[in-house]
Each structure stands twice: as structure tokens, then as C-alpha cells.
Amino acid sequence: MSERAEAMIQTFIEDHGLRPGDRLPSERALAEMARVSRASLREAVGRMAARGCLTVRKTGILVAEPHTSIAPQAPVASSWAKETISAPLAPLVAYDTGYSHDVLEIRQALEGAAAYYAALRADANDKTRIRVAFDAMGKNHGAVTPIEEARKDAAFHLAIAEASHNAVLRQVMSSMFGLLQDSISQSLEKLYTVPQTFDALSQQHRALIDAIEAGDAEGARQVSDRHLHFVETTIKSIDDDLARKARLAAARSSAFQNKG
């Protein structure tokens, strides 16, 4: 059923001449068009999102922008990584933001290890690539879209994974960042809209580079852990504030309707 839904979606995109950024019909409408359950439809959308064909947001399903790949400079993840990591989890992460916190936890384990081994094994070329990726994050800050900022952030962390010289770790992280495209990147969009937050992230990234270049493996792991803890707690704070404002707006609307 999900394969039929996937074929229908692809046909719909082609028949209607949809371009990157265009919105598809609602999930319910797509399921009815494909004559499948919404669960099968979500599975199909998740697989297409994992391949970079679609972008899933709270506001709807879009044809993916070519530049929204969160790690375009990285080699394509192995089919094993996509099939065993991205594809099964993509629909869960896309439709339930709670999974984003689970992804952050696994990121802490993976990126801490990447930073540790990068400090032990990075050669001159690796360090140059990490520096270039770091410098790219500072260029045009505030003048590009938040998702582009998030893509540069991911490319920086993937450069560190590359410097670990661990092929398995590199492939798993590459696959994870593909999965994060429509979950964590949305959180990074929130982070990068706060000037003070960007400054803090830049300082953390710089400290991570310093530890790697100094060959301080344990220090690099600790800096990475502190960085992701900061990301997690800041996102939670932003989400709590947004939820609080939403509740206040709902209460005001209800009071207004009662008066009427």
C-alpha cells in the first residue's frame, strides 16, 4: 500500500508540474487519492522525505528544495543506513515532534564520539575542512534563510565526523542528519532567530575546534556534550514559551467569544 501511495505522489507531482517548495494536498486528501490508509500514506511520505524528495512540516507536505539537503557536501549515505535508520524513523520524526528530543539524545552519543576521535586522528586537511565549515556558518548570518543556517551547522558537525576517520560513524551520522532535515533543522531555525543564541553557538563551535586542533580528545567530547545540552535546553525553553503564548491567545479568544 505504501509503495502504491509513493507512486501516486510522484505521479501527482509530475502531472501537476509541481516545483520545489510547492505544497501537496493534505495528508487525508493524498490518502484518499491513493486509496490507502493514512498510516500507509505516512510511510510513503517518510520514505520520500528520507530520499530528499519531500519536505514534511507542521504546515504540510512540500516538494523538497534542492538546497535543503542538510549535508549536501557529504557523500550519499549507504543504502543500509537509509533503509535501517532514515526510512523507518522519518515518518515518526516528521509527524511527532517528541521524537526530535530522542534524536538529540542519540546525537549527543554520536557527535561526542566523533569529536573524541577527530581530536585523536584529524590531519591537517581535516582541520582545514572543519575551519572552512565553521567560517561558512558566520558568512551572511542573518541574510540567509534559517534552514540554510541549519544546513551549514550540520555540515560543520559532519566535517568533524569525517575527521574521526571512522567510516561507520561517518555513514551513520550522515544518515542521521538526513533524518534531521525536517525535525532538528526546524529547531535550529528557532535557535538562529535569536542573536544571543547564535553568538553562544559560535563560541561553542570555536571551543570544539580548539579542542580538536589541540588533540584534546576528552576535552572535545565534553565540549560537544555541553554544546548539545545547550541546544536541547534552549529549544525546550523556546518551545515552552511558544506553548505559553499559544495558551494565552486561546484563552483570550475564548473570553472574547464568551462576551459576544
C-alpha positions as a Python dict, from the first residue, in 0.01 Angstrom:
ca = {
    (1, 'M'): (0, 0, 0),
    (2, 'S'): (275, 244, 86),
    (3, 'E'): (452, 173, -243),
    (4, 'R'): (128, 248, -428),
    (5, 'A'): (95, 573, -234),
    (6, 'E'): (452, 665, -319),
    (7, 'A'): (392, 607, -689),
    (8, 'M'): (73, 813, -674),
    (9, 'I'): (250, 1103, -507),
    (10, 'Q'): (526, 1102, -766),
    (11, 'T'): (269, 1093, -1047),
    (12, 'F'): (72, 1377, -887),
    (13, 'I'): (386, 1592, -867),
    (14, 'E'): (470, 1526, -1233),
    (15, 'D'): (113, 1566, -1366),
    (16, 'H'): (62, 1896, -1186),
    (17, 'G'): (407, 2030, -1267),
    (18, 'L'): (488, 2094, -902),
    (19, 'R'): (821, 2259, -836),
    (20, 'P'): (1046, 2263, -528),
    (21, 'G'): (868, 2444, -245),
    (22, 'D'): (518, 2375, -381),
    (23, 'R'): (271, 2228, -135),
    (24, 'L'): (97, 1896, -188),
    (25, 'P'): (-264, 1828, -86),
    (26, 'S'): (-334, 1738, 274),
    (27, 'E'): (-240, 1401, 417),
    (28, 'R'): (-606, 1299, 423),
    (29, 'A'): (-658, 1403, 61),
    (30, 'L'): (-348, 1216, -54),
    (31, 'A'): (-457, 902, 130),
    (32, 'E'): (-798, 919, -35),
    (33, 'M'): (-643, 974, -377),
    (34, 'A'): (-416, 671, -334),
    (35, 'R'): (-693, 469, -167),
    (36, 'V'): (-468, 374, 122),
    (37, 'S'): (-476, 426, 497),
    (38, 'R'): (-317, 734, 646),
    (39, 'A'): (-58, 507, 810),
    (40, 'S'): (47, 374, 468),
    (41, 'L'): (49, 727, 332),
    (42, 'R'): (276, 843, 613),
    (43, 'E'): (513, 556, 549),
    (44, 'A'): (535, 654, 183),
    (45, 'V'): (589, 1021, 266),
    (46, 'G'): (855, 924, 520),
    (47, 'R'): (1049, 722, 265),
    (48, 'M'): (1031, 1003, 11),
    (49, 'A'): (1141, 1254, 274),
    (50, 'A'): (1436, 1031, 366),
    (51, 'R'): (1541, 1032, -1),
    (52, 'G'): (1516, 1410, -16),
    (53, 'C'): (1210, 1416, -246),
    (54, 'L'): (969, 1572, 3),
    (55, 'T'): (987, 1805, 298),
    (56, 'V'): (742, 1749, 583),
    (57, 'R'): (648, 2041, 804),
    (58, 'K'): (372, 2106, 1053),
    (59, 'T'): (214, 2325, 787),
    (60, 'G'): (206, 2050, 525),
    (61, 'I'): (399, 1837, 278),
    (62, 'L'): (620, 2018, 25),
    (63, 'V'): (824, 1921, -276),
    (64, 'A'): (1179, 1937, -141),
    (65, 'E'): (1405, 2227, -228),
    (66, 'P'): (1735, 2111, -379),
    (67, 'H'): (1933, 2323, -131),
    (68, 'T'): (1752, 2196, 180),
    (69, 'S'): (1961, 1882, 197),
    (70, 'I'): (2115, 1930, 537),
    (71, 'A'): (2453, 1791, 432),
    (72, 'P'): (2491, 1839, 56),
    (73, 'Q'): (2869, 1821, 63),
    (74, 'A'): (2869, 1478, 226),
    (75, 'P'): (2882, 1153, 29),
    (76, 'V'): (2544, 986, -11),
    (77, 'A'): (2475, 760, 286),
    (78, 'S'): (2483, 389, 217),
    (79, 'S'): (2160, 213, 129),
    (80, 'W'): (2199, 22, 455),
    (81, 'A'): (2199, 342, 660),
    (82, 'K'): (1899, 480, 475),
    (83, 'E'): (1694, 162, 494),
    (84, 'T'): (1771, 82, 857),
    (85, 'I'): (1783, 433, 1007),
    (86, 'S'): (1627, 705, 797),
    (87, 'A'): (1337, 528, 629),
    (88, 'P'): (1174, 368, 937),
    (89, 'L'): (1216, 677, 1155),
    (90, 'A'): (1139, 951, 903),
    (91, 'P'): (759, 929, 929),
    (92, 'L'): (777, 920, 1309),
    (93, 'V'): (1001, 1225, 1334),
    (94, 'A'): (805, 1413, 1068),
    (95, 'Y'): (468, 1372, 1238),
    (96, 'D'): (562, 1369, 1608),
    (97, 'T'): (795, 1641, 1735),
    (98, 'G'): (856, 1441, 2052),
    (99, 'Y'): (1092, 1221, 1853),
    (100, 'S'): (1316, 1522, 1796),
    (101, 'H'): (1423, 1503, 2159),
    (102, 'D'): (1510, 1135, 2112),
    (103, 'V'): (1718, 1230, 1810),
    (104, 'L'): (1902, 1491, 2015),
    (105, 'E'): (1994, 1224, 2268),
    (106, 'I'): (2144, 997, 2005),
    (107, 'R'): (2320, 1295, 1850),
    (108, 'Q'): (2495, 1353, 2181),
    (109, 'A'): (2634, 1000, 2176),
    (110, 'L'): (2737, 1011, 1811),
    (111, 'E'): (2881, 1360, 1799),
    (112, 'G'): (3065, 1317, 2127),
    (113, 'A'): (3238, 1011, 1981),
    (114, 'A'): (3308, 1194, 1653),
    (115, 'A'): (3467, 1486, 1837),
    (116, 'Y'): (3675, 1248, 2053),
    (117, 'Y'): (3820, 1055, 1760),
    (118, 'A'): (3862, 1366, 1546),
    (119, 'A'): (4087, 1510, 1816),
    (120, 'L'): (4295, 1191, 1803),
    (121, 'R'): (4308, 1140, 1428),
    (122, 'A'): (4242, 1465, 1238),
    (123, 'D'): (4517, 1556, 994),
    (124, 'A'): (4594, 1899, 851),
    (125, 'N'): (4339, 1863, 570),
    (126, 'D'): (4068, 1757, 814),
    (127, 'K'): (4134, 2057, 1035),
    (128, 'T'): (4121, 2288, 735),
    (129, 'R'): (3783, 2145, 628),
    (130, 'I'): (3646, 2193, 978),
    (131, 'R'): (3768, 2553, 983),
    (132, 'V'): (3618, 2622, 641),
    (133, 'A'): (3284, 2478, 754),
    (134, 'F'): (3299, 2693, 1068),
    (135, 'D'): (3376, 3009, 870),
    (136, 'A'): (3085, 2934, 636),
    (137, 'M'): (2845, 2948, 930),
    (138, 'G'): (2948, 3306, 1004),
    (139, 'K'): (2916, 3428, 647),
    (140, 'N'): (2591, 3607, 562),
    (141, 'H'): (2445, 3527, 903),
    (142, 'G'): (2101, 3684, 923),
    (143, 'A'): (2091, 3740, 547),
    (144, 'V'): (2007, 3380, 454),
    (145, 'T'): (1716, 3159, 550),
    (146, 'P'): (1725, 2985, 889),
    (147, 'I'): (1721, 2645, 720),
    (148, 'E'): (2033, 2743, 523),
    (149, 'E'): (2197, 2835, 854),
    (150, 'A'): (2094, 2495, 988),
    (151, 'R'): (2244, 2324, 683),
    (152, 'K'): (2577, 2496, 745),
    (153, 'D'): (2562, 2393, 1110),
    (154, 'A'): (2512, 2029, 1011),
    (155, 'A'): (2793, 2046, 754),
    (156, 'F'): (3027, 2162, 1031),
    (157, 'H'): (2944, 1864, 1251),
    (158, 'L'): (2974, 1627, 957),
    (159, 'A'): (3321, 1766, 883),
    (160, 'I'): (3414, 1663, 1237),
    (161, 'A'): (3266, 1317, 1178),
    (162, 'E'): (3475, 1293, 861),
    (163, 'A'): (3784, 1380, 1065),
    (164, 'S'): (3715, 1090, 1301),
    (165, 'H'): (3834, 855, 1022),
    (166, 'N'): (3565, 608, 1129),
    (167, 'A'): (3368, 509, 818),
    (168, 'V'): (3077, 356, 1009),
    (169, 'L'): (3037, 656, 1238),
    (170, 'R'): (3056, 887, 937),
    (171, 'Q'): (2784, 699, 748),
    (172, 'V'): (2552, 675, 1047),
    (173, 'M'): (2585, 1047, 1122),
    (174, 'S'): (2527, 1132, 756),
    (175, 'S'): (2207, 929, 758),
    (176, 'M'): (2100, 1087, 1087),
    (177, 'F'): (2144, 1438, 951),
    (178, 'G'): (1930, 1348, 654),
    (179, 'L'): (1667, 1239, 903),
    (180, 'L'): (1710, 1562, 1095),
    (181, 'Q'): (1636, 1776, 791),
    (182, 'D'): (1271, 1823, 884),
    (183, 'S'): (1295, 1794, 1260),
    (184, 'I'): (1608, 1933, 1419),
    (185, 'S'): (1658, 2185, 1138),
    (186, 'Q'): (1324, 2337, 1239),
    (187, 'S'): (1458, 2366, 1593),
    (188, 'L'): (1777, 2524, 1462),
    (189, 'E'): (1559, 2770, 1274),
    (190, 'K'): (1430, 2881, 1613),
    (191, 'L'): (1781, 2898, 1759),
    (192, 'Y'): (1922, 3107, 1479),
    (193, 'T'): (1648, 3369, 1506),
    (194, 'V'): (1787, 3470, 1849),
    (195, 'P'): (2106, 3678, 1811),
    (196, 'Q'): (2241, 3591, 2158),
    (197, 'T'): (2189, 3223, 2084),
    (198, 'F'): (2388, 3240, 1762),
    (199, 'D'): (2675, 3406, 1947),
    (200, 'A'): (2671, 3131, 2212),
    (201, 'L'): (2664, 2858, 1947),
    (202, 'S'): (2957, 3019, 1765),
    (203, 'Q'): (3162, 3024, 2087),
    (204, 'Q'): (3082, 2657, 2147),
    (205, 'H'): (3178, 2563, 1792),
    (206, 'R'): (3504, 2756, 1825),
    (207, 'A'): (3582, 2579, 2154),
    (208, 'L'): (3519, 2247, 1981),
    (209, 'I'): (3764, 2335, 1704),
    (210, 'D'): (4026, 2440, 1959),
    (211, 'A'): (3997, 2110, 2146),
    (212, 'I'): (4024, 1907, 1824),
    (213, 'E'): (4324, 2104, 1698),
    (214, 'A'): (4491, 2066, 2037),
    (215, 'G'): (4443, 1690, 2023),
    (216, 'D'): (4241, 1700, 2348),
    (217, 'A'): (4008, 1405, 2284),
    (218, 'E'): (3829, 1402, 2619),
    (219, 'G'): (3801, 1781, 2615),
    (220, 'A'): (3648, 1769, 2266),
    (221, 'R'): (3390, 1514, 2382),
    (222, 'Q'): (3298, 1731, 2680),
    (223, 'V'): (3265, 2044, 2466),
    (224, 'S'): (3040, 1853, 2223),
    (225, 'D'): (2824, 1727, 2512),
    (226, 'R'): (2788, 2076, 2658),
    (227, 'H'): (2703, 2216, 2316),
    (228, 'L'): (2419, 1968, 2256),
    (229, 'H'): (2292, 2011, 2612),
    (230, 'F'): (2274, 2385, 2542),
    (231, 'V'): (2086, 2319, 2217),
    (232, 'E'): (1838, 2088, 2389),
    (233, 'T'): (1764, 2314, 2685),
    (234, 'T'): (1737, 2625, 2468),
    (235, 'I'): (1496, 2456, 2228),
    (236, 'K'): (1285, 2337, 2520),
    (237, 'S'): (1276, 2690, 2659),
    (238, 'I'): (1170, 2832, 2322),
    (239, 'D'): (904, 2563, 2277),
    (240, 'D'): (770, 2624, 2629),
    (241, 'D'): (748, 2996, 2560),
    (242, 'L'): (564, 2939, 2231),
    (243, 'A'): (322, 2699, 2400),
    (244, 'R'): (260, 2952, 2677),
    (245, 'K'): (181, 3224, 2422),
    (246, 'A'): (-49, 2987, 2234),
    (247, 'R'): (-242, 2909, 2553),
    (248, 'L'): (-273, 3279, 2632),
    (249, 'A'): (-402, 3354, 2282),
    (250, 'A'): (-654, 3069, 2308),
    (251, 'A'): (-774, 3195, 2646),
    (252, 'R'): (-817, 3548, 2512),
    (253, 'S'): (-1007, 3420, 2211),
    (254, 'S'): (-1237, 3212, 2431),
    (255, 'A'): (-1303, 3509, 2660),
    (256, 'F'): (-1382, 3729, 2361),
    (257, 'Q'): (-1627, 3472, 2222),
    (258, 'N'): (-1799, 3436, 2559),
    (259, 'K'): (-1850, 3811, 2576),
    (260, 'G'): (-2005, 3801, 2233),
}
